[in-house]
Coordinates of C-alpha atoms and ligand atoms in Angstrom, one line a residue:
X1053 CA 78.9 8.3 -274.0
X1054 CA 81.4 10.0 -271.7
X1055 CA 85.0 9.1 -271.6
X1056 CA 87.5 8.8 -268.7
X1057 CA 91.2 8.9 -268.7
X1058 CA 93.5 8.7 -265.7
X1059 CA 97.3 8.7 -265.7
X1060 CA 100.0 8.3 -263.0
X1061 CA 103.6 7.9 -264.1
X1062 CA 106.7 9.7 -265.0
X1063 CA 105.7 11.8 -268.0
X1064 CA 103.6 15.0 -268.3
X1065 CA 100.1 13.8 -267.4
X1066 CA 98.5 16.7 -269.3
X1067 CA 99.7 15.6 -272.7
X1068 CA 98.9 12.0 -272.1
X1069 CA 95.4 12.7 -270.8
X1070 CA 94.6 15.1 -273.7
X1071 CA 95.9 12.6 -276.2
X1072 CA 93.8 9.9 -274.5
X1073 CA 90.7 12.0 -274.6
X1074 CA 91.2 12.7 -278.3
X1075 CA 91.2 8.9 -278.8
X1076 CA 87.8 8.8 -277.1
X1077 CA 86.3 11.5 -279.2
X1078 CA 84.4 8.9 -281.3
X1079 CA 82.2 8.3 -278.3
X1080 CA 80.7 11.8 -278.6
X1081 CA 80.9 14.6 -276.0
X1082 CA 79.9 18.2 -275.5
X1083 CA 82.4 19.4 -273.0
X1084 CA 85.7 18.2 -271.5
X1085 CA 88.1 18.8 -268.6
X1086 CA 91.1 17.6 -266.7
X1087 CA 92.6 18.0 -263.2
X1088 CA 96.3 17.8 -262.6
X1089 CA 98.0 17.4 -259.3
X1090 CA 101.4 19.0 -258.7
X1091 CA 103.2 20.7 -255.8
X1092 CA 100.4 20.4 -253.3
X1093 CA 97.8 21.8 -255.6
X1094 CA 95.2 20.4 -257.9
X1095 CA 94.4 22.6 -261.0
X1096 CA 91.4 22.0 -263.1
X1097 CA 90.6 23.2 -266.6
X1098 CA 87.3 22.6 -268.3
X1099 CA 85.7 23.8 -271.5
X1100 CA 82.5 23.5 -273.5
X1101 CA 82.8 22.1 -277.0
X1102 CA 85.5 20.0 -278.5
X1103 CA 89.0 19.3 -277.2
X1104 CA 90.5 22.2 -279.2
X1105 CA 88.6 24.4 -276.8
X1106 CA 90.1 22.6 -273.8
X1107 CA 93.5 22.8 -275.3
X1108 CA 93.1 26.5 -275.9
X1109 CA 92.0 26.9 -272.3
X1110 CA 95.0 25.0 -271.1
X1111 CA 97.3 27.3 -273.2
X1112 CA 95.6 30.5 -272.1
X1113 CA 96.1 29.5 -268.4
X1114 CA 99.7 28.9 -269.2
X1115 CA 100.2 32.3 -270.6
X1116 CA 99.1 31.8 -274.1
X1117 CA 102.1 30.0 -275.5
X1118 CA 101.5 27.0 -277.5
X1119 CA 104.2 25.0 -275.9
X1120 CA 103.8 26.1 -272.3
X1121 CA 101.2 24.2 -270.3
X1122 CA 99.2 24.5 -267.2
X1123 CA 101.2 22.3 -264.9
X1124 CA 103.3 20.4 -267.4
X1125 CA 105.5 18.8 -264.7
X1126 CA 102.4 17.1 -263.2
X1127 CA 102.7 13.4 -263.6
X1128 CA 99.3 12.5 -262.2
X1129 CA 95.9 13.6 -263.4
X1130 CA 92.4 12.7 -264.5
X1131 CA 90.4 13.8 -267.6
X1132 CA 86.9 13.5 -269.0
X1133 CA 84.8 14.1 -272.0
X1134 CA 81.1 14.6 -271.0
X1135 CA 78.0 13.8 -272.9
X1136 CA 75.4 15.7 -270.9
X1137 CA 72.6 13.8 -269.3
X1138 CA 72.0 15.5 -266.0
X1139 CA 72.5 19.2 -266.1
X1140 CA 73.0 21.5 -269.1
X1141 CA 76.1 21.6 -271.3
X1142 CA 78.2 24.1 -269.4
X1143 CA 81.7 24.6 -268.1
X1144 CA 80.2 24.4 -264.6
X1145 CA 78.8 20.9 -265.2
X1146 CA 81.9 19.6 -267.0
X1147 CA 84.1 17.1 -265.1
X1148 CA 86.3 16.8 -263.1
X1149 CA 84.0 17.6 -260.2
X1150 CA 85.6 18.6 -256.9
X1151 CA 84.7 18.6 -253.2
X1152 CA 86.1 19.6 -249.9
X1153 CA 87.7 22.8 -251.2
X1154 CA 89.2 21.0 -254.2
X1155 CA 90.9 18.3 -252.2
X1156 CA 89.0 15.5 -253.9
X1157 CA 88.4 15.4 -257.6
X1158 CA 86.5 12.8 -259.7
X1159 CA 85.5 12.0 -263.2
X1160 CA 82.4 9.9 -263.6
X1161 CA 80.7 8.0 -266.5
X1162 CA 77.1 6.8 -266.3
X1163 CA 74.3 7.6 -263.9
X1164 CA 74.0 7.6 -260.1
X1165 CA 70.3 6.6 -259.9
X1166 CA 69.8 7.6 -256.2
X1167 CA 71.6 10.9 -256.6
X1168 CA 68.5 13.0 -255.6
X1169 CA 68.3 11.3 -252.2
X1170 CA 72.0 11.5 -251.7
X1171 CA 72.2 15.1 -252.7
X1172 CA 69.4 16.0 -250.2
X1173 CA 71.3 14.2 -247.4
X1174 CA 74.6 15.9 -248.4
X1175 CA 73.1 19.3 -248.6
X1176 CA 71.6 18.8 -245.1
X1177 CA 75.0 17.9 -243.8
X1178 CA 76.4 21.2 -245.2
X1179 CA 78.0 20.2 -248.5
X1180 CA 77.9 22.9 -251.1
X1181 CA 77.1 21.8 -254.6
X1182 CA 78.7 23.5 -257.6
X1183 CA 77.0 21.7 -260.5
X1184 CA 73.6 20.3 -261.6
X1185 CA 75.1 16.8 -262.2
X1186 CA 74.1 13.6 -260.6
X1187 CA 77.8 12.7 -260.4
X1188 CA 78.8 15.4 -258.0
X1189 CA 77.4 13.4 -255.1
X1190 CA 80.3 11.0 -255.6
X1191 CA 82.9 13.7 -255.0
X1192 CA 81.1 14.8 -251.8
X1193 CA 80.7 11.3 -250.5
X1194 CA 84.3 10.5 -251.0
X1195 CA 85.3 13.8 -249.3
X1196 CA 82.9 13.0 -246.4
X1197 CA 84.4 9.4 -246.0
X1198 CA 88.0 10.5 -246.4
X1199 CA 90.4 10.5 -243.6
X1200 CA 93.8 9.4 -245.0
X1201 CA 93.1 6.6 -247.4
X1202 CA 91.4 7.3 -250.8
X1203 CA 90.8 3.7 -251.5
X1204 CA 88.9 3.3 -248.2
X1205 CA 86.8 6.4 -248.9
X1206 CA 85.9 5.0 -252.3
X1207 CA 84.9 1.6 -250.9
X1208 CA 82.6 3.3 -248.3
X1209 CA 81.2 5.6 -251.1
X1210 CA 80.4 2.7 -253.4
X1211 CA 78.2 1.2 -250.7
X1212 CA 75.9 4.3 -250.9
X1213 CA 75.6 4.4 -254.6
X1214 CA 72.9 2.9 -256.9
X1215 CA 73.2 3.0 -260.6
X1216 CA 75.4 2.3 -263.6
X1217 CA 78.7 4.1 -263.5
X1218 CA 82.5 4.1 -263.4
X1219 CA 84.6 6.8 -261.8
X1220 CA 88.2 7.7 -261.0
X1221 CA 89.1 9.8 -258.0
X1222 CA 92.2 11.7 -257.0
X1223 CA 93.0 13.3 -253.6
X1224 CA 95.3 16.2 -252.8
X1225 CA 96.7 14.4 -249.8
X1226 CA 97.7 11.4 -251.9
X1227 CA 99.6 12.8 -254.8
X1228 CA 100.8 9.4 -256.2
X1229 CA 97.5 7.5 -256.2
X1230 CA 94.4 7.3 -258.4
X1231 CA 91.4 5.1 -257.3
X1232 CA 88.9 3.9 -259.8
X1233 CA 85.6 2.0 -259.3
X1234 CA 83.0 0.5 -261.6
X1235 CA 79.5 -0.7 -261.6
X1236 CA 78.4 -1.8 -265.0
X1237 CA 80.1 0.9 -267.0
X1238 CA 83.6 -0.2 -268.2
X1239 CA 87.0 0.6 -266.8
X1240 CA 90.3 -0.8 -268.1
X1241 CA 93.9 -0.4 -266.8
X1242 CA 97.0 0.0 -269.0
X1243 CA 100.3 -1.1 -267.6
X1244 CA 103.4 0.8 -268.8
X1245 CA 107.0 1.0 -267.4
X1246 CA 106.7 2.9 -264.2
X1247 CA 103.4 4.4 -265.4
X1248 CA 99.7 3.3 -265.2
X1249 CA 96.7 4.3 -267.2
X1250 CA 93.0 4.0 -266.4
X1251 CA 90.3 4.6 -268.9
X1252 CA 86.7 3.9 -269.9
X1253 CA 88.0 2.4 -273.2
X1254 CA 91.2 1.0 -274.6
X1255 CA 91.9 3.5 -277.4
X1256 CA 92.7 6.1 -274.7
X1257 CA 96.1 4.5 -274.0
X1258 CA 96.8 2.0 -276.8
X1259 CA 99.4 4.3 -278.2
X1260 CA 101.4 3.9 -274.9
X1261 CA 100.8 0.3 -273.9
X1262 CA 98.9 -2.8 -275.0
X1263 CA 99.3 -4.6 -271.7
X1264 CA 96.0 -4.3 -270.0
X1265 CA 93.9 -5.5 -267.1
X1266 CA 90.1 -5.4 -267.1
X1267 CA 88.3 -4.1 -264.0
X1268 CA 85.3 -6.2 -263.3
X1269 CA 81.9 -5.2 -262.1
X1270 CA 81.8 -4.0 -258.5
X1271 CA 85.6 -3.8 -258.2
X1272 CA 87.9 -0.9 -257.3
X1273 CA 91.4 -0.3 -258.5
X1274 CA 94.3 1.5 -256.9
X1275 CA 96.8 2.8 -259.4
X1276 CA 100.3 4.0 -258.7
X1277 CA 103.1 4.6 -261.2
X1278 CA 104.7 1.2 -260.6
X1279 CA 101.8 -0.9 -259.2
X1280 CA 98.1 -1.7 -259.7
X1281 CA 96.0 -3.3 -257.0
X1282 CA 92.5 -4.6 -257.8
X1283 CA 90.1 -5.1 -254.9
X1284 CA 86.6 -6.4 -254.4
X1285 CA 83.9 -4.2 -253.0
X1286 CA 84.9 -5.1 -249.4
X1287 CA 88.5 -4.1 -250.1
X1288 CA 90.0 -7.7 -250.3
X1289 CA 92.7 -8.0 -253.0
X1290 CA 91.9 -9.7 -256.3
X1291 CA 94.4 -11.3 -258.7
X1292 CA 94.1 -10.2 -262.3
X1293 CA 96.1 -11.4 -265.2
X1294 CA 97.8 -8.8 -267.5
X1295 CA 96.6 -9.4 -271.0
X1296 CA 98.4 -8.3 -274.2
X1297 CA 96.0 -6.8 -276.7
X1298 CA 96.8 -6.9 -280.4
X1299 CA 94.0 -4.6 -281.5
X1300 CA 94.7 -1.7 -283.8
X1301 CA 93.1 1.7 -283.0
X1302 CA 90.1 1.2 -285.3
X1303 CA 89.2 -2.2 -283.7
X1304 CA 89.6 -0.7 -280.3
X1305 CA 87.2 2.2 -281.1
X1306 CA 84.6 -0.4 -282.0
X1307 CA 85.2 -2.1 -278.7
X1308 CA 86.4 -5.2 -280.6
X1309 CA 83.2 -5.4 -282.7
X1310 CA 83.5 -5.5 -286.5
X1311 CA 81.3 -2.4 -286.9
X1312 CA 79.9 0.4 -284.9
X1313 CA 76.3 -0.8 -285.6
X1314 CA 77.1 -4.2 -284.0
X1315 CA 78.7 -2.4 -281.0
X1316 CA 75.7 -0.2 -280.7
X1317 CA 73.3 -3.1 -280.8
X1318 CA 75.2 -4.5 -277.9
X1319 CA 75.2 -1.2 -276.1
X1320 CA 71.4 -1.4 -275.7
X1321 CA 71.7 -2.8 -272.3
X1322 CA 73.6 0.3 -271.0
X1323 CA 71.5 2.7 -273.1
X1324 CA 68.3 1.4 -271.5
X1325 CA 69.8 1.2 -268.0
X1326 CA 70.9 4.8 -268.2
X1327 CA 67.6 6.0 -269.6
X1328 CA 65.5 4.2 -267.1
X1329 CA 67.5 3.7 -263.8
X1330 CA 67.3 6.9 -261.9
X1331 CA 63.8 7.8 -263.2
X1332 CA 62.5 4.6 -261.7
X1333 CA 64.8 4.5 -258.7
X1334 CA 61.8 4.4 -256.2
X1335 CA 61.0 1.0 -257.7
X1336 CA 57.3 1.7 -257.9
X1337 CA 56.8 4.9 -259.9
X1338 CA 58.3 7.1 -262.6
X1339 CA 60.0 10.4 -261.8
X1340 CA 60.6 12.6 -264.8
X1341 CA 61.5 15.7 -262.8
X1342 CA 65.1 15.7 -264.2
X1343 CA 63.5 16.7 -267.5
X1344 CA 62.4 20.3 -266.9
X1345 CA 58.8 21.3 -266.9
X1346 CA 57.0 18.0 -266.4
X1347 CA 54.9 19.8 -263.9
X1348 CA 52.3 17.6 -262.4
X1349 CA 49.4 20.0 -263.1
X1350 CA 50.4 20.4 -266.7
X1351 CA 50.6 16.6 -267.2
X1352 CA 47.3 16.1 -265.4
X1353 CA 45.6 18.6 -267.7
X1354 CA 46.7 16.9 -270.9
X1355 CA 43.7 16.0 -273.1
X1356 CA 45.6 14.5 -276.1
X1357 CA 49.1 13.4 -276.9
X1358 CA 50.6 13.6 -280.4
X1359 CA 53.9 11.9 -281.3
X1360 CA 55.8 13.2 -284.3
X1361 CA 59.0 11.9 -285.7
X1362 CA 60.7 10.5 -288.8
X1363 CA 61.7 7.0 -289.7
X1364 CA 62.7 5.0 -286.6
X1365 CA 61.6 7.8 -284.3
X1366 CA 58.1 7.6 -285.8
X1367 CA 58.0 3.9 -284.9
X1368 CA 58.8 4.8 -281.3
X1369 CA 55.8 7.1 -281.4
X1370 CA 53.6 4.2 -282.5
X1371 CA 54.6 2.4 -279.4
X1372 CA 54.0 5.5 -277.3
X1373 CA 50.5 5.6 -278.6
X1374 CA 49.9 2.0 -277.6
X1375 CA 51.2 2.5 -274.1
X1376 CA 49.4 5.8 -273.4
X1377 CA 46.1 4.6 -274.8
X1378 CA 46.3 1.4 -272.7
X1379 CA 47.7 2.8 -269.5
X1380 CA 46.7 6.5 -269.3
X1381 CA 43.5 6.3 -271.3
X1382 CA 44.2 9.4 -273.3
X1383 CA 43.6 10.2 -277.0
X1384 CA 46.9 9.7 -278.9
X1385 CA 47.8 10.6 -282.4
X1386 CA 51.0 9.7 -284.3
X1387 CA 52.3 11.2 -287.5
X1388 CA 55.4 11.4 -289.6
X1389 CA 56.8 14.9 -289.1
X1390 CA 57.2 15.6 -292.9
X1391 CA 53.4 15.2 -293.2
X1392 CA 52.4 16.8 -289.9
X1393 CA 54.2 20.0 -290.7
X1394 CA 51.9 20.6 -293.7
X1395 CA 48.7 19.6 -292.0
X1396 CA 46.4 22.0 -290.3
X1397 CA 46.2 20.3 -286.9
X1398 CA 43.7 21.5 -284.4
X1399 CA 45.6 22.1 -281.3
X1400 CA 45.1 23.9 -278.0
X1401 CA 46.4 24.1 -274.5
X1402 CA 45.2 20.6 -273.7
X1403 CA 47.6 19.2 -276.3
X1404 CA 50.9 17.7 -275.6
X1405 CA 53.1 17.2 -278.7
X1406 CA 56.1 15.0 -278.3
X1407 CA 58.8 15.5 -281.0
X1408 CA 60.9 12.4 -281.1
X1409 CA 64.4 12.8 -282.6
X1410 CA 67.6 11.2 -281.6
X1411 CA 69.7 13.9 -283.2
X1412 CA 67.3 16.7 -282.2
X1413 CA 68.2 18.3 -285.5
X1414 CA 65.9 16.7 -288.0
X1415 CA 64.4 19.5 -290.1
X1416 CA 60.9 18.0 -290.6
X1417 CA 60.6 17.2 -286.9
X1418 CA 61.7 20.7 -285.8
X1419 CA 59.2 22.3 -288.3
X1420 CA 56.4 20.1 -286.9
X1421 CA 57.3 21.0 -283.4
X1422 CA 57.4 24.7 -284.2
X1423 CA 54.0 24.4 -285.8
X1424 CA 52.5 22.7 -282.8
X1425 CA 53.9 25.3 -280.5
X1426 CA 52.6 28.2 -282.6
X1427 CA 49.1 26.6 -282.4
X1428 CA 49.1 26.5 -278.7
X1429 CA 50.3 23.0 -277.8
X1430 CA 52.9 22.2 -275.2
X1431 CA 55.8 20.6 -276.9
X1432 CA 58.3 18.0 -275.5
X1433 CA 61.6 17.2 -277.2
X1434 CA 62.3 13.5 -276.8
X1435 CA 65.9 13.4 -277.9
X1436 CA 69.3 11.9 -277.3
X1437 CA 71.2 15.1 -277.7
X1438 CA 71.1 17.7 -275.0
X1439 CA 71.6 21.2 -276.3
X1440 CA 70.2 20.2 -279.8
X1441 CA 67.8 22.5 -281.7
X1442 CA 64.9 20.4 -280.5
X1443 CA 65.7 21.1 -276.9
X1444 CA 65.7 24.8 -277.7
X1445 CA 62.4 24.7 -279.7
X1446 CA 60.4 23.0 -277.0
X1447 CA 58.8 23.6 -273.6
X1448 CA 60.3 20.5 -272.0
X1449 CA 63.0 17.9 -272.7
X1450 CA 62.8 14.2 -272.1
X1451 CA 66.3 12.9 -272.7
X1452 CA 67.3 9.4 -273.7
X1453 CA 70.7 8.5 -272.6
X1454 CA 72.0 6.2 -275.3
X1455 CA 75.3 8.0 -275.9
X1456 CA 76.6 8.8 -279.3
X1457 CA 75.3 6.6 -282.1
X1458 CA 77.8 6.4 -284.9
X1459 CA 76.1 3.8 -287.2
X1460 CA 73.7 5.5 -289.5
X1461 CA 70.9 3.0 -288.7
X1462 CA 69.3 3.8 -285.4
X1463 CA 69.5 0.9 -282.9
X1464 CA 70.2 1.8 -279.3
X1465 CA 68.6 5.2 -279.7
X1466 CA 65.3 3.5 -280.8
X1467 CA 65.0 1.2 -277.8
X1468 CA 66.0 4.1 -275.5
X1469 CA 63.2 6.2 -277.1
X1470 CA 60.7 3.3 -276.6
X1471 CA 61.7 3.1 -272.9
X1472 CA 61.2 6.9 -272.6
X1473 CA 57.7 6.8 -274.1
X1474 CA 56.8 4.0 -271.8
X1475 CA 58.0 6.1 -268.8
X1476 CA 55.9 9.0 -270.0
X1477 CA 52.9 6.7 -270.4
X1478 CA 53.4 5.4 -266.9
X1479 CA 53.7 8.9 -265.4
X1480 CA 50.5 10.0 -267.2
X1481 CA 48.7 6.9 -265.9
X1482 CA 49.9 7.6 -262.4
X1483 CA 48.8 11.3 -262.4
X1484 CA 45.5 10.5 -264.1
X1485 CA 44.9 7.5 -261.8
X1486 CA 44.0 5.3 -264.7
X1487 CA 45.9 2.3 -263.3
X1488 CA 46.0 1.0 -259.7
X1489 CA 49.2 1.8 -257.9
X1490 CA 50.1 -1.9 -257.7
X1491 CA 49.8 -2.3 -261.4
X1492 CA 52.0 0.7 -262.0
X1493 CA 54.6 -0.7 -259.6
X1494 CA 54.5 -4.0 -261.4
X1495 CA 55.1 -2.3 -264.8
X1496 CA 57.9 -0.1 -263.3
X1497 CA 59.6 -3.2 -261.9
X1498 CA 59.4 -4.9 -265.3
X1499 CA 60.8 -1.8 -267.0
X1500 CA 63.7 -1.7 -264.6
X1501 CA 64.4 -5.3 -265.4
X1502 CA 64.5 -4.7 -269.2
X1503 CA 68.3 -4.0 -269.4
X1504 CA 69.0 -7.4 -267.9
X1505 CA 66.6 -9.1 -270.2
X1506 CA 68.2 -7.3 -273.2
X1507 CA 71.6 -8.5 -272.1
X1508 CA 70.4 -12.1 -271.7
X1509 CA 68.8 -11.9 -275.1
X1510 CA 71.9 -10.5 -276.8
X1511 CA 74.0 -13.3 -275.2
X1512 CA 71.9 -16.1 -276.7
X1513 CA 70.0 -14.9 -279.7
X1514 CA 72.9 -15.1 -282.2
X1515 CA 72.5 -18.7 -283.4
X1516 CA 68.8 -18.4 -284.1
X1517 CA 69.3 -15.2 -286.1
X1518 CA 72.1 -16.8 -288.1
X1519 CA 70.0 -19.8 -288.8
X1520 CA 67.3 -17.6 -290.3
X1521 CA 69.8 -15.4 -292.2
X1522 CA 71.4 -18.5 -293.7
X1523 CA 68.3 -19.4 -295.6
X1524 CA 66.9 -16.0 -296.4
X1525 CA 69.8 -13.6 -297.1
X1526 CA 69.6 -13.8 -300.8
X1527 CA 65.9 -13.2 -301.1
X1528 CA 65.0 -10.1 -303.1
X1529 CA 61.9 -9.2 -301.0
X1530 CA 60.8 -9.6 -297.4
X1531 CA 57.4 -9.1 -296.0
X1532 CA 57.2 -8.1 -292.3
X1533 CA 53.9 -8.6 -290.4
X1534 CA 52.6 -8.1 -286.9
X1535 CA 49.5 -6.9 -285.1
X1536 CA 49.0 -4.1 -282.6
X1537 CA 52.4 -3.2 -281.0
X1538 CA 53.9 -5.8 -283.3
X1539 CA 53.2 -3.6 -286.3
X1540 CA 55.6 -1.0 -285.0
X1541 CA 58.2 -3.7 -284.6
X1542 CA 57.5 -5.0 -288.1
X1543 CA 57.9 -1.5 -289.5
X1544 CA 61.2 -1.0 -287.6
X1545 CA 62.6 -4.4 -288.6
X1546 CA 61.7 -3.8 -292.3
X1547 CA 63.2 -0.3 -292.2
X1548 CA 66.5 -1.7 -290.9
X1549 CA 66.7 -4.3 -293.6
X1550 CA 65.9 -1.7 -296.3
X1551 CA 68.4 0.8 -295.2
X1552 CA 71.5 -1.4 -294.5
X1553 CA 70.9 -4.5 -296.7
X1554 CA 69.2 -2.6 -299.6
X1555 CA 66.5 -5.3 -299.7
X1556 CA 63.0 -4.3 -300.7
X1557 CA 60.6 -4.8 -297.8
X1558 CA 57.0 -4.1 -296.9
X1559 CA 55.6 -4.1 -293.4
X1560 CA 51.9 -4.7 -292.7
X1561 CA 49.4 -5.1 -290.0
X1562 CA 48.9 -8.8 -290.7
X1563 CA 45.1 -8.5 -290.7
X1564 CA 45.5 -6.4 -293.8
X1565 CA 47.4 -9.1 -295.8
X1566 CA 44.3 -10.6 -297.3
X1567 CA 43.4 -7.1 -298.7
X1568 CA 46.3 -7.0 -301.0
X1569 CA 49.8 -7.9 -299.9
X1570 CA 49.1 -11.7 -299.9
X1571 CA 49.4 -11.5 -303.7
X1572 CA 53.2 -10.9 -303.2
X1573 CA 53.7 -14.3 -301.5
X1574 CA 55.4 -17.2 -303.1
X1575 CA 58.0 -19.8 -302.1
X1576 CA 60.8 -17.3 -302.5
X1577 CA 59.3 -14.7 -300.0
X1578 CA 60.6 -14.8 -296.4
X1579 CA 57.9 -13.5 -294.1
X1580 CA 59.1 -12.1 -290.8
X1581 CA 56.3 -12.3 -288.3
X1582 CA 56.3 -10.5 -284.9
X1583 CA 54.5 -13.2 -282.9
X1584 CA 55.3 -12.4 -279.4
X1585 CA 52.9 -12.8 -276.5
X1586 CA 49.9 -10.5 -276.8
X1587 CA 46.1 -10.6 -276.6
X1588 CA 46.0 -11.0 -280.4
X1589 CA 48.6 -13.7 -280.7
X1590 CA 46.1 -16.3 -281.9
X1591 CA 45.2 -14.0 -284.7
X1592 CA 48.8 -13.6 -285.7
X1593 CA 49.1 -17.4 -285.7
X1594 CA 46.1 -17.5 -288.1
X1595 CA 47.9 -15.1 -290.4
X1596 CA 51.1 -17.1 -290.2
X1597 CA 49.1 -20.2 -291.3
X1598 CA 47.7 -18.3 -294.2
X1599 CA 51.3 -17.3 -295.2
X1600 CA 52.4 -20.9 -294.9
X1601 CA 49.6 -22.1 -297.1
X1602 CA 51.0 -19.9 -299.9
X1603 CA 54.4 -21.7 -299.6
X1604 CA 56.2 -18.7 -298.1
X1605 CA 58.7 -19.5 -295.2
X1606 CA 58.3 -17.7 -291.9
X1607 CA 60.8 -16.3 -289.5
X1608 CA 58.9 -15.6 -286.3
X1609 CA 59.9 -13.6 -283.2
X1610 CA 58.2 -15.5 -280.4
X1611 CA 58.1 -15.4 -276.6
X1612 CA 59.9 -18.0 -274.6
X1613 CA 57.6 -20.7 -273.4
X1614 CA 55.1 -20.2 -276.2
X1615 CA 54.3 -23.4 -278.1
X1616 CA 51.7 -22.1 -280.5
X1617 CA 53.9 -20.4 -283.1
X1618 CA 57.0 -22.6 -283.6
X1619 CA 55.2 -25.5 -285.3
X1620 CA 54.1 -23.2 -288.1
X1621 CA 57.4 -21.5 -288.9
X1622 CA 60.8 -22.2 -290.4
X1623 CA 62.8 -20.4 -287.8
X1624 CA 61.5 -19.2 -284.4
X1625 CA 63.5 -16.7 -282.5
X1626 CA 62.3 -16.5 -278.9
X1627 CA 62.7 -13.4 -276.7
X1628 CA 62.2 -13.4 -272.9
X1629 CA 58.7 -13.2 -271.5
X1630 CA 57.4 -9.9 -270.2
X1631 CA 54.2 -7.9 -270.1
X1632 CA 53.0 -7.8 -273.7
X1633 CA 53.6 -4.0 -273.9
X1634 CA 57.3 -4.5 -273.3
X1635 CA 57.7 -7.3 -275.8
X1636 CA 58.5 -4.8 -278.7
X1637 CA 61.6 -3.6 -276.8
X1638 CA 62.9 -7.1 -277.0
X1639 CA 61.4 -8.2 -280.3
X1640 CA 63.2 -5.4 -282.1
X1641 CA 66.6 -6.7 -281.2
X1642 CA 66.6 -9.9 -283.2
X1643 CA 65.3 -7.9 -286.2
X1644 CA 68.2 -5.5 -285.9
X1645 CA 70.5 -8.5 -285.9
X1646 CA 68.7 -10.2 -288.8
X1647 CA 69.1 -7.0 -290.9
X1648 CA 72.7 -6.8 -289.9
X1649 CA 73.5 -10.4 -290.8
X1650 CA 71.8 -10.2 -294.2
X1651 CA 73.7 -7.0 -294.9
X1652 CA 77.0 -8.5 -293.9
X1653 CA 76.4 -11.6 -295.9
X1654 CA 75.7 -9.3 -298.9
X1655 CA 79.1 -7.6 -298.2
X1656 CA 77.7 -4.2 -297.4
X1657 CA 79.0 -1.3 -295.3
X1658 CA 76.4 -1.3 -292.6
X1659 CA 77.7 1.7 -290.7
X1660 CA 77.4 4.0 -293.7
X1661 CA 74.7 2.8 -296.0
X1662 CA 74.4 4.5 -299.4
X1663 CA 72.3 7.7 -299.8
X1664 CA 71.6 8.0 -296.0
X1665 CA 72.8 10.7 -293.5
X1666 CA 72.8 10.3 -289.8
X1667 CA 71.3 13.7 -289.3
X1668 CA 68.8 15.0 -291.8
X1669 CA 68.9 18.8 -291.5
X1670 CA 67.3 19.5 -294.8
X1671 CA 63.7 19.0 -295.8
Ligands
F6R139 C1 66.6 4.7 -289.3 C2 67.1 6.0 -289.0 C3 66.3 7.1 -289.5 C4 66.1 8.2 -288.3 C5 65.4 9.4 -288.9 C6 65.1 10.4 -287.7 O1 67.6 3.7 -288.8 O2 68.1 6.2 -288.5 O3 65.0 6.7 -289.9 O4 65.4 7.5 -287.3 O5 66.2 10.0 -289.8 O6 66.3 10.8 -287.2 P1 66.2 11.6 -285.8 O7 65.8 10.6 -284.8 O8 67.6 12.1 -285.6 O9 65.2 12.7 -285.9

């Protein structure tokens, strides 16, 4: 996701900010920029692409010499690496964003979920917008609220904002002050000698200081070279201890987690919040208008939806099928892209084909999308990567906002894809009037609540997962079972175990067990059953009993409050209760962690499993 670096001190801010941004490159970005304040002027440089482009731009502004710089004497500034979510990848949309004739500058991470409403109000009051970003409203609000105190203007601005974000602001009239604020997205302060740093992650300044202060949710922070004040949302001061961190840079990049995969599993809360928040900001319906095309007439005219994808993305398509069939009452097909591209599908203008691909570069998915387009279907790219090939080979883009995923095994991008297909299903149901408005509102409310439930689950699921891993990690084969939506979860859980733990797995619709796979069962076979709340739960329990009767031990993902499954299984791992359709989003998480724990116990490198590539650009 995006990166923020702010500096105020006694050394050239440009070098420190550029160095800090380089340390945040691992987070992924598509453009970058910085603003420096010196001699009553703020200068901004922005560039698309990597930081070498930004550096080249800085040099060219300084007359093309490698050593000269834009405003090298500036000792205060803010910088940003952007991972596009709202608005194209372009210099214009890169941060810092400015308002009030460049008197106020901000860098922003995350999403302002009520930006549409704010933008309309600000436009009416005469503000001129220079970008397509949601974040620009923050710059204009600060400018509107500003009289002579940046911190006050930020406090007033925060009051108007909904969403998940962190930002840092700088004002021309206050050349020695930076003000930061956070809601959900992280922000951390570094304390040096007569210099202060503010960043979205520690690696940005660990080379300069390891004395840090964490900014907590809802707080603002006022930075000067020699002082740091932390305040609550009303402006009252808050005490914060200075901690000394002993992390090396690698540990810091992983946010203190032992691997990127574990970090990314824990980032699912933010990935979901960012994917869902502004599109459901009304609280009762889904708005996909940020995603090009989704014209109401086109969506209303859809006669059939087809999901295509590979691996994990295909599993998200299976859940899309379940949701669209149930809620929007449309015909839905799902296929793996490597098969679909060689089929001869019958397609026409009533067909909506959704190519799901976190990278947006998977060769088979791109070929399948092209085929669908050639045959007259409308094609949506559901991807995590704005500007990827899939976004260019499609009629519309539905973006997940999970940020960069470094671990080869897809985790946070999968749950974000699932949230996106659910939103598409709800939007179709709304337009087709296949569900009452109250039911849609109820489902939207639950979807909005998912990030919190995921956080709650992540906080407490560890011991149950470890209990299961403790007894099963050496088994040579695992069978995963489930029914209906649980089949997609079983397939995804089995894929995770295969790819990172190199354990042979099979995943089946559990009603099929008696038609073959039951022969595989013995006392040595762990069976992982997705047994969360659903209309077919009693059938799954029957299947679990059948497994038990063959001596195999069962790990079941259950729903909190259910008493029907636990008596039949060796380890039950409950997830919070929701509408049955949303259970897969939660049920997947313990299975990611189970695969992770088995792989670690086997001493494997989970971030880079053998033979696998993160982006599969060949057939
Ligand atoms: C599994 C995994 C792969 C990808 C697949 C598609 O953990 O990562 O199965 O899901 O290669 O990749 P994208 O989504 O980039 O098209």
